[in-house]
Amino acid sequence: MYKLIAFLLMLAFLGCQTSQPQSNDQEPNVDAQVIATTIKQLQESFPGADATLIQKGVTHAGSLWRAADGTAKEFSQFCMKNYFSASDEKKNIYLKLEQYLETINGHFTLMGIGLNKNVTLNNGPLAEVDKLFASYNAAAHWMDDLYKNKIAFVIALNFPYYSLNEKESLGQNWSAEEWGYARLGDVFAARVPAELTQNYSKVNADADLYISEYNIFMGSLVNDQNQPLFPSDMVLLTHWNLRDEIKSNYADARKGSEKQEMVYQVMKRIIDQTIPTQVINSGMYQWNPYSNKISKDQQEVAATDEKDARYQQIINNFKALQAMDVYNPAMKTYIERNFSGGMEISQPEVEILFDEFLSSLQVKEVAGLIKQRLGRELRPYDIWYDGFKARSSISAEVLDQKTQANYPDPKAFEADMPRMLQTLGWEKERAQFLASKITVEPARGSGHALGAEMHDMKSYLRTRIPETGMNYKGYNIAVHEFGHNVEQTITLHNVPYYTMHGVPNTAFTEALAFIFQSRDLKLLGMNDPDPDKDYLKTLDTFWSIYEIMGVSMVDMQVWKWLYEHPEATAAELREAVITISKEVWNKYYAPVFGSSDETVLAIYSHMIAYPLYLSAYSFGHLIDFQIEQHLKGKNFAVEVERIYSLGRLTPQLWMQKAVGVKISNQPILLAADEAVAHFKK
Ligand SMILES: [Zn+2]
């Protein structure tokens, strides 16, 4: 799931791609003098037109113009000829442009779905030709083409790009039409040479591969008594599976904490890179992660380290992304492009919000409750404490029986969607309309939702259904995906203009998916009368936010450090990451956990393969929580329709219009107070 999100995010911040033959053809070709003269000429020719808009449009179009596009004089002539000064003329052109873009975007999406059909759907054995078509991207050059035929410049000149700051301040008073114009301006925000985007794709794919092959053979780990603690065939991927193993061991009262300690010791060896290369992705050697000795057939073998390969991956990503800085005049660093560009929340704003949560009094309160439940002091790996999960009082068999009977195949789920929507409060006719826009298909892997990109297209809900019918786990995921599809349908069909379709960022679609998912029993006509359920859910979310915000803090500080030390070696970066992770720990966790200088926050694999993505998870939790709180006591369907019809504003403006306040820690902090008080009783 996060791979798809990361890919979409990458597209958003990379802007457009171009592939022209000679590298000097790709340098900006219009100097400040030419831009100033062109602005003056246009302002004189159209005295009634908005002078600021002319200036903005010409400056932006000029920043995208390359030698291959024509001479400076040709640029000026182009601007004179293609500027629409009259507002009705501009509106007419906009309506045509949005329709053309919908045609391009919609059909390319549909083509991509068609070409991926056999690799994503459960359609029998795969042939080599299926994989070839799946990796073919027919849309790879469309932006390039729109520069060549100058359409991109018509858009950049008349519908210029607005920075996040401008969108936040001016956008408060914008009409839907002005928002539509601004979102059209985002399409051609920057022009990055194709070789740079291709290079980043390769470097990033290598980092992904590095992580995907970083398995730990748990059966080969031994303690100081030379005893294994884990099953001989257990293989865990760094760091996700290692973390999940720590989580699952809270249920093992006898050996659980010894196993958790050992997993944490392995993590520390990965972070400081003292892990022997012989034990990465191999079970050939026995390894004691405490003494760091390895052996084979009772004989000790000399260990070799991986020479900071982990940190080299981060440096490779940094260099590939930093090379694009000069082609992004509006957002000169990857940090800005990721936050102000991709997420549309500025990095300093993110840090202030995270600092407030991490420093809150509630953190100590909830930690106190965890200590009480564990009957011991906290250990660093308790950032993954798993004991707030509400256990269902309905047995797994009963749930499976019910979903298997209801949904023997995808069509049965599809046919039931109007009823499900009515159960959630939608009127019959509207429920039928929404459901008619969603097709359910059998997935090869786990479930996913694919949104329509034009009005004349359906969304796809892909779900995995065994021969015996849909089990409860599959059903629970399918309801999550159903939430995505409902969002995708409302945000396409009910927003004012096509260029505004969708949600501000991925956290907003995840929010509705989780809101649907949490109502899955209600949709089955069952309920689970556990009085503690809501309180437990609050505490579980609270503790997840506490963990992920700290990890995100490390990620952000590391990127700031990289920009301050662009020539750093992998060894220097390793030292910096260790220092930063200890600083963040000492500031926000040491006062709660009691121990200092822990490095656990630096273990996340996202840091290696998904640069700066981690913050998105925290926003997902906060937004989900705020919308859930807002929906309490209201007409669910009416509110969901109203909120998701707002269109793609910035996240903060969207939230203000949706729930009345910006993205905030307050609702979850207050709810945590209530939950702690409830369990103290
Ligand atoms: Zn989702």
mmCIF file of N, CA and C in Angstrom, residues 321 325 328 331-338 563:
data_model
loop_
_atom_site.group_PDB
_atom_site.id
_atom_site.type_symbol
_atom_site.label_atom_id
_atom_site.label_comp_id
_atom_site.label_asym_id
_atom_site.label_seq_id
_atom_site.Cartn_x
_atom_site.Cartn_y
_atom_site.Cartn_z
ATOM 1 N N LEU A 321 17.999 13.390 -5.561
ATOM 2 C CA LEU A 321 16.920 14.377 -5.385
ATOM 3 C C LEU A 321 17.467 15.802 -5.351
ATOM 4 N N ASP A 325 17.130 20.160 -7.561
ATOM 5 C CA ASP A 325 16.829 21.423 -6.881
ATOM 6 C C ASP A 325 16.799 22.613 -7.831
ATOM 7 N N ASN A 328 13.663 23.446 -9.803
ATOM 8 C CA ASN A 328 12.449 23.739 -9.046
ATOM 9 C C ASN A 328 12.558 25.115 -8.397
ATOM 10 N N MET A 331 10.439 25.586 -5.218
ATOM 11 C CA MET A 331 10.754 24.794 -4.030
ATOM 12 C C MET A 331 12.150 24.211 -4.198
ATOM 13 N N LYS A 332 13.103 24.903 -3.605
ATOM 14 C CA LYS A 332 14.503 24.642 -3.944
ATOM 15 C C LYS A 332 15.145 23.449 -3.255
ATOM 16 N N THR A 333 14.472 22.840 -2.272
ATOM 17 C CA THR A 333 15.048 21.638 -1.662
ATOM 18 C C THR A 333 14.015 20.515 -1.704
ATOM 19 N N TYR A 334 14.516 19.283 -1.587
ATOM 20 C CA TYR A 334 13.594 18.149 -1.550
ATOM 21 C C TYR A 334 12.710 18.224 -0.298
ATOM 22 N N ILE A 335 13.258 18.783 0.773
ATOM 23 C CA ILE A 335 12.455 18.915 2.001
ATOM 24 C C ILE A 335 11.217 19.762 1.699
ATOM 25 N N GLU A 336 11.435 20.887 1.006
ATOM 26 C CA GLU A 336 10.292 21.749 0.641
ATOM 27 C C GLU A 336 9.345 21.040 -0.314
ATOM 28 N N ARG A 337 9.919 20.341 -1.290
ATOM 29 C CA ARG A 337 9.058 19.686 -2.283
ATOM 30 C C ARG A 337 8.213 18.586 -1.644
ATOM 31 N N ASN A 338 8.805 17.867 -0.698
ATOM 32 C CA ASN A 338 8.060 16.801 -0.038
ATOM 33 C C ASN A 338 6.920 17.357 0.818
ATOM 34 N N TYR A 563 21.324 18.382 4.009
ATOM 35 C CA TYR A 563 21.440 19.637 3.258
ATOM 36 C C TYR A 563 22.548 20.531 3.827
#
